[in-house]
XYZ file of C-alpha atoms in Angstrom:
677
model
C 29.124 -84.168 -16.231
C 27.513 -80.758 -16.712
C 30.276 -79.191 -14.636
C 32.909 -80.859 -16.814
C 31.282 -79.612 -19.995
C 31.138 -76.086 -18.602
C 34.907 -76.227 -18.026
C 35.824 -77.587 -21.469
C 35.908 -74.239 -23.288
C 38.316 -72.831 -20.719
C 40.560 -75.919 -21.056
C 40.514 -75.571 -24.837
C 41.281 -71.864 -24.549
C 44.239 -72.542 -22.269
C 45.589 -75.203 -24.635
C 45.144 -72.899 -27.619
C 46.980 -70.135 -25.769
C 50.002 -72.400 -25.198
C 49.980 -73.661 -28.790
C 49.918 -70.155 -30.237
C 53.221 -69.297 -28.552
C 56.061 -68.884 -31.040
C 57.880 -71.873 -29.542
C 57.045 -74.351 -26.786
C 59.303 -76.988 -25.280
C 58.952 -80.777 -25.341
C 57.498 -80.977 -21.838
C 54.724 -78.528 -22.755
C 54.019 -80.500 -25.951
C 53.715 -83.680 -23.906
C 51.272 -82.029 -21.494
C 49.100 -80.743 -24.342
C 49.246 -84.126 -26.083
C 48.077 -85.924 -22.944
C 45.055 -83.617 -22.572
C 44.011 -83.948 -26.207
C 44.432 -87.735 -26.351
C 42.537 -88.345 -23.098
C 39.640 -86.040 -23.886
C 37.853 -86.773 -27.164
C 35.957 -83.481 -26.947
C 39.246 -81.665 -27.417
C 40.071 -83.548 -30.611
C 38.852 -80.797 -32.929
C 40.508 -79.989 -36.248
C 41.488 -76.562 -34.926
C 43.317 -77.822 -31.811
C 44.950 -80.717 -33.660
C 46.181 -78.386 -36.421
C 47.605 -75.936 -33.865
C 49.302 -78.790 -32.013
C 50.909 -80.061 -35.218
C 52.012 -76.499 -36.087
C 53.699 -76.214 -32.686
C 55.511 -79.508 -33.324
C 56.717 -78.224 -36.705
C 57.935 -74.890 -35.244
C 59.757 -76.810 -32.505
C 61.203 -79.211 -35.112
C 59.444 -82.187 -33.461
C 57.951 -83.710 -36.606
C 58.552 -87.295 -35.399
C 56.681 -86.431 -32.231
C 53.794 -85.067 -34.330
C 53.701 -88.299 -36.348
C 53.557 -90.334 -33.130
C 50.703 -88.132 -31.900
C 48.661 -88.779 -35.059
C 49.164 -92.523 -34.711
C 47.690 -92.359 -31.207
C 44.563 -90.462 -32.230
C 41.476 -92.645 -32.263
C 40.286 -91.598 -35.717
C 42.796 -89.308 -37.435
C 41.145 -87.594 -40.396
C 42.640 -86.801 -43.786
C 42.575 -83.153 -42.674
C 45.000 -83.928 -39.808
C 47.404 -85.829 -42.053
C 47.132 -83.124 -44.713
C 48.162 -80.558 -42.115
C 51.172 -82.693 -41.231
C 52.261 -83.057 -44.859
C 51.774 -79.319 -45.468
C 53.728 -78.371 -42.321
C 56.601 -80.722 -43.168
C 56.907 -79.038 -46.582
C 56.788 -75.543 -45.077
C 59.355 -76.392 -42.382
C 61.912 -77.444 -45.006
C 61.836 -81.163 -44.163
C 62.431 -82.404 -47.682
C 62.948 -86.031 -46.695
C 59.799 -86.287 -44.553
C 56.694 -85.097 -46.390
C 56.315 -88.311 -48.428
C 56.952 -90.340 -45.266
C 53.851 -88.781 -43.721
C 51.878 -89.689 -46.836
C 52.983 -93.324 -46.442
C 51.998 -93.333 -42.741
C 48.649 -91.832 -43.703
C 48.025 -94.815 -45.997
C 49.136 -97.249 -43.253
C 46.482 -95.699 -40.978
C 43.902 -96.466 -43.707
C 43.152 -92.780 -44.225
C 42.183 -92.040 -47.814
C 44.055 -89.113 -49.413
C 42.030 -86.317 -50.958
C 42.710 -83.377 -53.284
C 44.364 -81.355 -50.485
C 46.751 -84.241 -49.809
C 48.036 -84.325 -53.363
C 48.110 -80.530 -53.589
C 50.511 -80.378 -50.601
C 52.632 -83.204 -52.026
C 52.937 -81.391 -55.378
C 54.090 -78.247 -53.555
C 56.668 -80.385 -51.756
C 57.890 -81.820 -55.062
C 58.418 -78.286 -56.382
C 60.029 -77.001 -53.176
C 62.548 -79.840 -52.998
C 63.025 -80.294 -56.768
C 61.657 -83.842 -56.734
C 60.478 -83.741 -60.341
C 60.291 -87.498 -60.995
C 58.267 -87.911 -57.789
C 55.876 -85.194 -58.953
C 55.396 -87.045 -62.242
C 54.590 -90.216 -60.305
C 52.073 -88.279 -58.180
C 50.472 -87.093 -61.445
C 49.847 -90.749 -62.269
C 48.288 -91.339 -58.830
C 45.996 -88.337 -59.282
C 44.704 -89.730 -62.574
C 44.434 -93.265 -61.154
C 42.363 -92.067 -58.184
C 39.845 -90.274 -60.388
C 40.768 -86.619 -59.867
C 40.687 -85.881 -63.607
C 37.793 -83.429 -63.193
C 39.144 -81.769 -60.081
C 39.948 -78.245 -61.306
C 41.895 -77.439 -58.134
C 44.276 -80.389 -58.566
C 44.619 -79.988 -62.322
C 45.663 -76.364 -61.773
C 48.115 -77.611 -59.134
C 49.645 -79.977 -61.717
C 49.882 -77.122 -64.203
C 51.689 -75.029 -61.600
C 54.004 -77.943 -60.731
C 55.162 -78.457 -64.313
C 55.522 -74.726 -64.844
C 57.784 -74.318 -61.815
C 59.721 -77.408 -62.894
C 60.366 -75.682 -66.242
C 58.573 -78.433 -68.200
C 56.504 -76.330 -70.609
C 55.537 -79.320 -72.800
C 53.921 -81.210 -69.896
C 52.288 -78.025 -68.608
C 50.702 -77.414 -72.012
C 49.519 -81.037 -72.140
C 47.831 -80.746 -68.728
C 46.220 -77.462 -69.802
C 45.005 -78.806 -73.154
C 43.557 -81.981 -71.542
C 41.601 -80.131 -68.867
C 37.880 -80.988 -69.317
C 37.099 -77.395 -68.461
C 39.119 -74.306 -67.591
C 38.264 -71.496 -65.256
C 39.963 -68.125 -64.824
C 42.385 -69.566 -62.231
C 43.590 -72.249 -64.664
C 44.045 -69.673 -67.425
C 45.994 -67.404 -65.055
C 48.223 -70.334 -64.067
C 48.959 -71.066 -67.741
C 49.791 -67.401 -68.394
C 52.200 -67.519 -65.449
C 53.845 -70.679 -66.846
C 54.223 -69.171 -70.329
C 55.617 -65.990 -68.779
C 58.162 -67.927 -66.705
C 59.354 -69.771 -69.811
C 59.669 -66.537 -71.813
C 56.751 -67.189 -74.189
C 55.289 -63.728 -73.813
C 53.429 -63.706 -77.152
C 51.620 -66.956 -76.283
C 50.828 -65.574 -72.820
C 49.385 -62.393 -74.337
C 47.331 -64.350 -76.907
C 45.833 -66.523 -74.155
C 45.088 -63.409 -72.116
C 43.239 -61.835 -75.060
C 41.149 -65.010 -75.592
C 40.073 -65.394 -71.956
C 36.275 -65.190 -71.634
C 36.652 -63.947 -68.083
C 39.455 -61.960 -66.487
C 39.990 -61.057 -62.871
C 42.581 -58.838 -61.234
C 45.054 -61.736 -61.109
C 44.805 -62.089 -64.913
C 45.855 -58.485 -65.476
C 48.542 -58.764 -62.806
C 49.994 -61.881 -64.470
C 50.494 -59.931 -67.697
C 51.950 -56.883 -65.915
C 54.444 -59.145 -64.131
C 55.168 -61.008 -67.378
C 56.207 -57.825 -69.219
C 58.095 -56.450 -66.214
C 60.193 -59.618 -66.019
C 61.189 -59.080 -69.649
C 61.979 -55.420 -68.850
C 59.293 -54.367 -71.334
C 58.023 -51.605 -69.079
C 56.066 -49.836 -71.830
C 53.892 -52.909 -72.500
C 53.491 -53.488 -68.762
C 52.296 -49.912 -68.315
C 49.836 -50.294 -71.205
C 48.289 -53.350 -69.521
C 48.313 -51.534 -66.154
C 46.498 -48.490 -67.571
C 43.871 -50.686 -69.295
C 43.257 -52.765 -66.164
C 39.701 -51.959 -64.986
C 40.117 -53.865 -61.689
C 43.388 -52.495 -60.325
C 44.127 -53.767 -56.847
C 47.135 -53.218 -54.579
C 48.927 -56.117 -56.298
C 48.586 -54.346 -59.661
C 50.104 -51.148 -58.296
C 52.879 -53.027 -56.486
C 53.777 -55.023 -59.608
C 54.053 -51.870 -61.707
C 56.067 -50.004 -59.059
C 58.393 -53.001 -58.746
C 58.832 -53.074 -62.539
C 59.845 -49.403 -62.605
C 62.239 -49.888 -59.674
C 63.973 -52.858 -61.272
C 64.355 -51.017 -64.568
C 66.014 -48.106 -62.755
C 63.091 -45.687 -63.256
C 62.869 -44.874 -59.578
C 61.248 -41.450 -59.973
C 58.380 -42.880 -62.062
C 57.961 -45.590 -59.434
C 57.735 -42.879 -56.772
C 55.071 -41.037 -58.785
C 52.888 -44.179 -58.826
C 53.613 -44.734 -55.142
C 52.381 -41.215 -54.325
C 49.230 -41.717 -56.436
C 48.209 -44.807 -54.441
C 47.209 -42.790 -51.406
C 45.854 -44.966 -48.588
C 45.804 -48.106 -50.783
C 49.459 -48.860 -49.982
C 50.341 -51.930 -47.937
C 53.641 -53.038 -46.387
C 54.663 -54.661 -49.696
C 54.310 -51.280 -51.445
C 56.597 -49.610 -48.920
C 59.079 -52.500 -49.034
C 59.162 -52.325 -52.831
C 59.995 -48.609 -52.815
C 62.649 -48.981 -50.095
C 64.247 -51.907 -51.969
C 64.034 -49.874 -55.194
C 65.957 -46.973 -53.674
C 68.618 -49.392 -52.418
C 68.879 -51.045 -55.848
C 69.292 -47.619 -57.465
C 71.935 -46.723 -54.843
C 69.748 -43.976 -53.368
C 70.538 -45.203 -49.864
C 69.708 -42.020 -47.962
C 66.282 -41.896 -49.655
C 65.675 -45.526 -48.614
C 66.211 -44.512 -44.979
C 63.922 -41.470 -45.387
C 61.249 -43.723 -46.899
C 61.427 -45.974 -43.829
C 61.066 -42.968 -41.538
C 57.971 -41.882 -43.493
C 56.657 -45.449 -43.230
C 56.876 -45.168 -39.435
C 55.106 -41.799 -39.403
C 52.193 -43.403 -41.275
C 52.095 -46.315 -38.783
C 52.802 -49.013 -41.373
C 54.308 -52.038 -39.654
C 57.674 -52.973 -41.193
C 58.522 -56.609 -41.889
C 61.699 -58.660 -42.064
C 61.904 -57.710 -45.766
C 61.921 -54.011 -44.801
C 64.771 -54.601 -42.378
C 66.892 -56.462 -44.959
C 66.659 -53.535 -47.408
C 67.370 -50.963 -44.702
C 70.386 -52.871 -43.422
C 71.722 -52.982 -46.982
C 71.339 -49.176 -47.189
C 73.152 -48.733 -43.860
C 75.934 -51.059 -45.040
C 76.566 -48.958 -48.148
C 76.389 -45.668 -46.241
C 78.529 -46.922 -43.363
C 75.703 -45.759 -41.057
C 76.502 -47.896 -38.009
C 74.301 -45.996 -35.536
C 71.284 -46.358 -37.812
C 72.131 -50.040 -38.310
C 72.318 -50.571 -34.549
C 68.962 -48.847 -34.136
C 67.436 -51.189 -36.736
C 68.933 -54.204 -34.948
C 67.399 -53.000 -31.657
C 64.059 -52.494 -33.439
C 64.211 -56.081 -34.740
C 64.821 -57.431 -31.235
C 62.222 -55.212 -29.576
C 59.505 -56.199 -32.055
C 60.453 -59.898 -32.048
C 61.062 -60.050 -35.789
C 62.401 -63.440 -36.815
C 66.154 -63.384 -37.464
C 66.440 -66.148 -40.060
C 69.427 -66.744 -42.344
C 68.381 -63.892 -44.675
C 67.948 -61.234 -41.990
C 70.885 -62.639 -40.016
C 73.110 -62.377 -43.082
C 71.952 -58.787 -43.663
C 72.956 -57.935 -40.072
C 76.386 -59.572 -40.495
C 76.895 -57.712 -43.783
C 75.860 -54.372 -42.256
C 78.082 -54.671 -39.184
C 81.257 -55.673 -40.987
C 80.752 -53.060 -43.731
C 80.192 -50.403 -41.071
C 83.479 -51.322 -39.406
C 82.225 -53.411 -36.463
C 83.556 -56.888 -37.253
C 83.253 -57.839 -33.554
C 79.469 -57.348 -33.589
C 79.237 -59.115 -36.966
C 80.890 -62.125 -35.324
C 78.455 -61.958 -32.382
C 75.474 -62.031 -34.765
C 77.059 -64.839 -36.780
C 77.705 -67.039 -33.741
C 74.205 -66.303 -32.418
C 72.431 -67.703 -35.497
C 70.848 -71.102 -34.873
C 71.191 -71.943 -38.565
C 73.790 -70.665 -41.008
C 73.766 -71.124 -44.775
C 76.584 -70.581 -47.260
C 75.719 -66.865 -47.570
C 76.255 -66.303 -43.828
C 79.628 -68.076 -43.957
C 80.616 -66.107 -47.060
C 79.775 -62.811 -45.351
C 81.817 -63.519 -42.230
C 84.803 -64.834 -44.229
C 84.701 -61.762 -46.494
C 84.281 -59.426 -43.510
C 87.218 -60.911 -41.627
C 89.369 -60.622 -44.755
C 88.407 -56.980 -45.385
C 89.333 -56.088 -41.813
C 92.774 -57.622 -42.211
C 92.051 -60.797 -40.221
C 93.284 -63.192 -42.897
C 94.189 -66.033 -40.532
C 90.775 -65.791 -38.840
C 89.110 -65.890 -42.288
C 90.967 -69.159 -42.967
C 89.868 -70.506 -39.570
C 86.245 -69.658 -40.440
C 86.652 -71.449 -43.788
C 87.938 -74.577 -42.027
C 85.026 -74.428 -39.567
C 82.655 -74.092 -42.517
C 84.072 -77.348 -43.879
C 83.546 -79.046 -40.519
C 79.894 -77.947 -40.591
C 79.557 -79.654 -44.012
C 78.665 -76.380 -45.780
C 79.870 -76.577 -49.372
C 81.905 -73.486 -50.398
C 81.087 -71.688 -53.634
C 82.823 -69.138 -55.833
C 81.963 -66.254 -53.487
C 83.554 -68.126 -50.575
C 86.865 -68.264 -52.415
C 86.734 -64.601 -53.417
C 86.424 -63.712 -49.721
C 89.113 -66.208 -48.702
C 91.647 -65.164 -51.359
C 90.995 -61.464 -50.705
C 91.611 -62.081 -47.015
C 94.914 -63.770 -47.838
C 95.831 -60.822 -50.065
C 95.057 -58.160 -47.438
C 97.100 -60.049 -44.830
C 100.044 -61.022 -47.031
C 99.335 -64.766 -46.715
C 100.887 -65.690 -50.063
C 101.525 -69.422 -49.544
C 98.043 -69.936 -48.078
C 96.448 -68.078 -50.989
C 98.383 -70.132 -53.538
C 97.329 -73.325 -51.745
C 93.589 -72.594 -51.715
C 93.609 -71.302 -55.290
C 95.305 -74.503 -56.483
C 92.727 -76.625 -54.613
C 89.615 -74.902 -55.952
C 88.881 -77.378 -58.759
C 90.478 -80.606 -57.527
C 89.415 -80.481 -53.884
C 86.313 -78.261 -53.827
C 84.946 -78.578 -57.369
C 84.772 -74.795 -57.897
C 85.899 -73.489 -61.285
C 88.016 -70.319 -60.850
C 86.417 -67.284 -62.470
C 87.852 -63.947 -63.514
C 87.365 -62.588 -59.979
C 89.500 -65.385 -58.478
C 92.336 -64.679 -60.902
C 92.012 -61.008 -59.978
C 92.434 -61.915 -56.292
C 95.539 -63.980 -57.048
C 97.107 -61.226 -59.156
C 96.406 -58.813 -56.305
C 97.895 -61.256 -53.758
C 101.086 -61.822 -55.756
C 101.432 -58.178 -56.800
C 101.067 -56.763 -53.286
C 103.747 -59.160 -52.048
C 106.133 -58.007 -54.784
C 105.913 -61.088 -57.020
C 105.227 -58.943 -60.101
C 106.673 -61.412 -62.609
C 104.589 -64.258 -61.130
C 101.484 -62.079 -61.318
C 102.195 -61.188 -64.970
C 102.802 -64.846 -65.827
C 99.493 -65.830 -64.210
C 97.659 -63.234 -66.315
C 99.338 -64.392 -69.532
C 98.478 -68.066 -68.874
C 94.880 -67.541 -67.707
C 92.344 -69.766 -69.519
C 89.986 -66.768 -69.752
C 90.640 -63.317 -71.166
C 91.832 -60.931 -68.423
C 89.635 -57.904 -67.832
C 90.389 -54.417 -66.546
C 90.052 -55.514 -62.904
C 92.818 -58.103 -63.314
C 95.152 -55.692 -65.122
C 94.230 -52.963 -62.629
C 95.359 -55.168 -59.727
C 98.760 -55.570 -61.354
C 98.980 -51.843 -62.100
C 98.371 -50.967 -58.437
C 101.136 -53.385 -57.452
C 103.495 -51.783 -59.980
C 102.833 -48.396 -58.426
C 103.454 -49.676 -54.876
C 106.743 -51.278 -55.945
C 107.611 -48.344 -58.284
C 108.035 -50.492 -61.394
C 107.567 -47.771 -64.029
C 108.431 -49.956 -67.020
C 105.841 -52.642 -66.243
C 103.320 -49.922 -65.294
C 103.503 -48.513 -68.821
C 102.942 -51.952 -70.390
C 99.987 -52.716 -68.128
C 98.407 -49.295 -68.652
C 98.510 -49.765 -72.426
C 96.506 -52.979 -71.976
C 94.034 -51.150 -69.734
C 93.617 -48.277 -72.179
C 92.834 -50.793 -74.938
C 90.139 -52.373 -72.757
C 88.672 -49.180 -71.279
C 89.807 -46.095 -73.221
C 87.318 -43.838 -71.428
C 88.155 -44.838 -67.843
C 89.878 -41.839 -66.281
C 91.307 -44.012 -63.510
C 93.720 -45.691 -65.922
C 95.230 -42.354 -66.985
C 95.396 -41.231 -63.361
C 97.262 -44.362 -62.341
C 99.839 -43.924 -65.084
C 100.138 -40.204 -64.306
C 100.743 -41.030 -60.647
C 103.539 -43.424 -61.602
C 105.185 -40.780 -63.800
C 104.725 -38.116 -61.102
C 106.361 -40.343 -58.484
C 109.577 -40.371 -60.548
C 109.311 -36.715 -61.665
C 108.521 -37.483 -65.331
C 106.389 -34.346 -65.663
C 106.356 -34.274 -69.469
C 104.728 -37.718 -69.459
C 102.272 -36.552 -66.793
C 101.270 -33.691 -69.053
C 100.809 -36.066 -72.002
C 98.478 -38.206 -69.871
C 96.476 -35.171 -68.823
C 96.215 -33.981 -72.437
C 94.972 -37.411 -73.535
C 92.322 -37.309 -70.783
C 91.139 -33.915 -72.019
C 91.064 -35.013 -75.676
C 89.072 -38.160 -74.903
C 86.737 -36.348 -72.520
C 87.546 -38.568 -69.535
C 87.669 -37.285 -65.985
C 89.123 -38.476 -62.724
C 86.525 -39.746 -60.232
C 86.486 -37.191 -57.409
C 87.244 -38.457 -53.928
C 84.154 -38.631 -51.725
C 84.069 -39.509 -48.020
C 81.089 -39.850 -45.697
C 80.672 -39.963 -41.937
C 77.603 -40.586 -39.779
C 76.937 -38.140 -36.933
C 73.743 -38.384 -34.849
C 72.091 -40.688 -37.424
C 72.779 -38.212 -40.252
C 75.253 -39.139 -42.997
C 77.464 -36.201 -44.076
C 79.284 -36.397 -47.420
C 82.433 -34.484 -48.322
C 83.741 -34.183 -51.884
C 87.050 -32.602 -52.858
C 86.479 -28.945 -53.703
C 82.915 -28.826 -52.339
C 82.440 -26.043 -49.785
C 78.640 -26.373 -49.408
C 78.605 -28.004 -45.963
C 77.009 -25.561 -43.465
C 79.995 -25.917 -41.091
C 82.673 -25.801 -43.780
C 84.442 -22.713 -42.359
C 84.757 -24.330 -38.922
C 85.885 -27.642 -40.418
C 88.481 -25.887 -42.552
C 89.841 -23.936 -39.582
C 90.072 -27.087 -37.476
C 91.780 -28.936 -40.341
C 94.387 -26.144 -40.422
C 95.063 -26.796 -36.721
C 95.397 -30.540 -37.367
C 97.856 -29.987 -40.240
C 99.960 -27.660 -38.043
C 99.946 -30.250 -35.243
C 101.010 -32.964 -37.677
C 103.884 -30.833 -38.965
C 105.001 -30.056 -35.404
C 105.267 -33.814 -34.824
C 107.397 -34.415 -37.887
C 104.823 -35.311 -40.543
C 105.929 -34.313 -44.039
C 103.149 -34.472 -46.663
C 103.674 -37.189 -49.294
C 103.030 -35.293 -52.541
C 104.440 -37.872 -54.950
C 101.010 -38.636 -56.363
C 100.079 -35.012 -57.150
C 99.717 -34.756 -60.917
C 100.957 -31.221 -61.495
C 104.576 -30.068 -61.808
C 103.904 -27.262 -59.311
C 105.688 -25.908 -56.283
C 105.770 -27.789 -52.996
C 103.287 -25.514 -51.215
C 100.604 -26.084 -53.864
C 101.250 -29.831 -53.765
C 100.811 -29.857 -49.992
C 97.482 -28.029 -50.323
C 96.365 -30.590 -52.909
C 96.776 -33.538 -50.500
C 95.754 -31.506 -47.450
C 92.112 -31.222 -48.578
C 91.503 -34.860 -49.510
C 87.945 -35.808 -48.609
C 88.816 -38.295 -45.848
C 90.871 -35.661 -44.019
C 87.878 -33.279 -44.103
C 85.560 -36.062 -42.867
C 87.982 -37.014 -40.060
C 88.250 -33.367 -38.957
C 84.448 -33.088 -38.879
C 84.242 -36.342 -36.933
C 86.724 -35.159 -34.295
C 84.726 -31.930 -33.931
C 81.350 -33.654 -33.684
C 81.881 -37.058 -32.013
C 83.211 -36.664 -28.489
C 83.862 -40.332 -27.732
C 84.091 -43.655 -29.497
C 85.571 -44.450 -32.911
C 85.497 -42.082 -35.898
C 84.145 -44.081 -38.862
C 84.694 -42.840 -42.414
C 83.676 -44.420 -45.730
C 85.617 -43.442 -48.875
C 84.779 -44.248 -52.498
C 88.433 -44.533 -53.594
C 91.552 -46.200 -52.270
C 93.230 -44.327 -49.396
C 96.333 -42.488 -50.635
C 99.699 -42.888 -48.933
C 99.732 -39.361 -47.473
C 96.248 -39.700 -45.919
C 97.218 -43.123 -44.555
C 100.341 -41.757 -42.825
C 98.548 -38.641 -41.588
C 95.629 -40.628 -40.145
C 97.988 -42.884 -38.175
C 99.458 -39.816 -36.490
C 96.037 -38.127 -35.984
C 94.790 -41.268 -34.194
C 97.799 -41.109 -31.867
C 97.666 -37.361 -31.197
C 93.930 -37.242 -30.499
C 93.879 -40.646 -28.748
C 90.981 -41.816 -30.882
C 90.358 -44.895 -32.969
C 89.727 -43.973 -36.604
C 88.194 -46.591 -38.906
C 88.335 -45.913 -42.640
C 86.624 -48.110 -45.211
C 88.086 -47.494 -48.655
C 87.234 -49.183 -51.932
C 89.237 -52.306 -51.056
C 89.361 -52.854 -47.308
C 89.149 -51.488 -43.755
C 91.878 -49.572 -41.963
C 91.706 -49.448 -38.158
C 94.017 -46.660 -36.950
C 95.077 -46.778 -33.281
C 98.047 -45.264 -31.388
C 99.975 -44.416 -34.541
C 99.483 -47.782 -36.231
C 97.098 -49.226 -38.827
C 95.582 -52.711 -38.810
C 96.741 -53.194 -42.423
C 100.362 -52.978 -41.225
C 100.930 -50.599 -44.160
C 100.023 -53.450 -46.508
C 97.159 -52.284 -48.679
């Protein structure tokens, strides 16, 4: 016997080692179960809880239930763990089942039992069940249990039932600082900031959480001044206080003030602080600074989390920084970060926006679970890359998987049809949105349909759709028709549409530019000059073309007329060689869109130095093999499109350009858009 007892700790240690693995298979679970059930000395709360956790991670909740039934004397603690784990694992239909089995085993529920059940009711929006549990709590004599009463207060607050929350709060026999904080949080969530502040002022005792509740309350209302006043008065600032204030500044767009606070924190920062600043830079479209912040985070040996990776991938997606995105993906794999639907969707989004739809598909198919956001991303990505039929196939597969499409799904689907010229398919899915799928078409769906019809040359149908829309058309809808008019050279309709656009957005320079381009294409230079004069009088300016390219993990930006790049002279000289080579192979610059009535040589120079041409030249100089990937802020012009097709053929390189609307994959003198963009 003594020998056996001496060996027990080592057996327990070995079992614990297996249970602490991220995932164990059924056979291993069975082996562990057999040892625990046959050796009463191993039936400790710690080992049982770890075993149940392993069952939950392996999605073997039924197996865990069976295990509890076979324990000699399962405690309320064991059943509470099972209820808690079923809630955390997303098993909405099961947590109350475990409560029922607990009662069948004659195990009396305690405060922790009901606390877990209330959390489950909130998580799975089972409000009526939560109200019934409230009755059980009162019936079983937990009226004076401050922990449970606060749990009820939190339940009603998260359910949005302010009246019931107030009733629970008012009927509490006594209130501590935690209960008061919970009530402040409820009032804040429901927008009753004055009541929250009054309660805060009356509190006999405040802790750091009390101050943080009020900071968060004001930040949510975008009242940053009041939040800062509370923050400055807070005598017990902790890292949560600093993070809440930094987050408030980030979300209000005051990124520099957020950075000042961040710098003042010194060594008090935690991973949440870093994540907040990185996410703030992404939200404020300071993508390069988000990447620099991550690099600084690594220098200071702060361990990034899945949240960090999601923000960084978003920055890479906007920058078109594929190499950086790949590095982040490798980092995720190397450090065994969990690729759930959120991180998986961020990877899909990054890859397709950086021009690698093939890798986006690999990530998508590799996800064990996909939600509607993952399906939306892959459908949108396929459509943007000109794979309209594949986008439809993905939509049909989504239906088979019983994932309900939403409005975003149809934007991606209809855009895919538009980019691929699938007119009949687009009409079909648009007509089925309400009747078949229960999705009300919004302004963005009408915009997609106008774009689809206009691109295909059905200008009258597109105009009729706009005039019969149940909602007022916006500038995006009219802009889609205007682009189609320009493609099909319908000057008369272009003038009508532009007048509508100028009424909606008189200060948008793009509207004047579009109309000027139409006039220029038919040599109506007097009208071009009138447009330019109107732009000057109203103080509107054309958005300058900007293109970026990633080389050796550094993103280089090129703007028309900007000569500040350190290698500009070399780039310019190489671009001259490219232009000469293009001319030798029969390329004639398309200068129809140049606004000035100037001589041909000046027009050719105007289109010659478009930003994407400069970026492509730099890419050919700097990237010796593999695709050249360029991101442009505007739509690719016809001359650049034709020139890039020939450049791809002459240099035997694949060139991928992401413009404002879609991707263009140039290979061997052809583009994936089939000249349909």
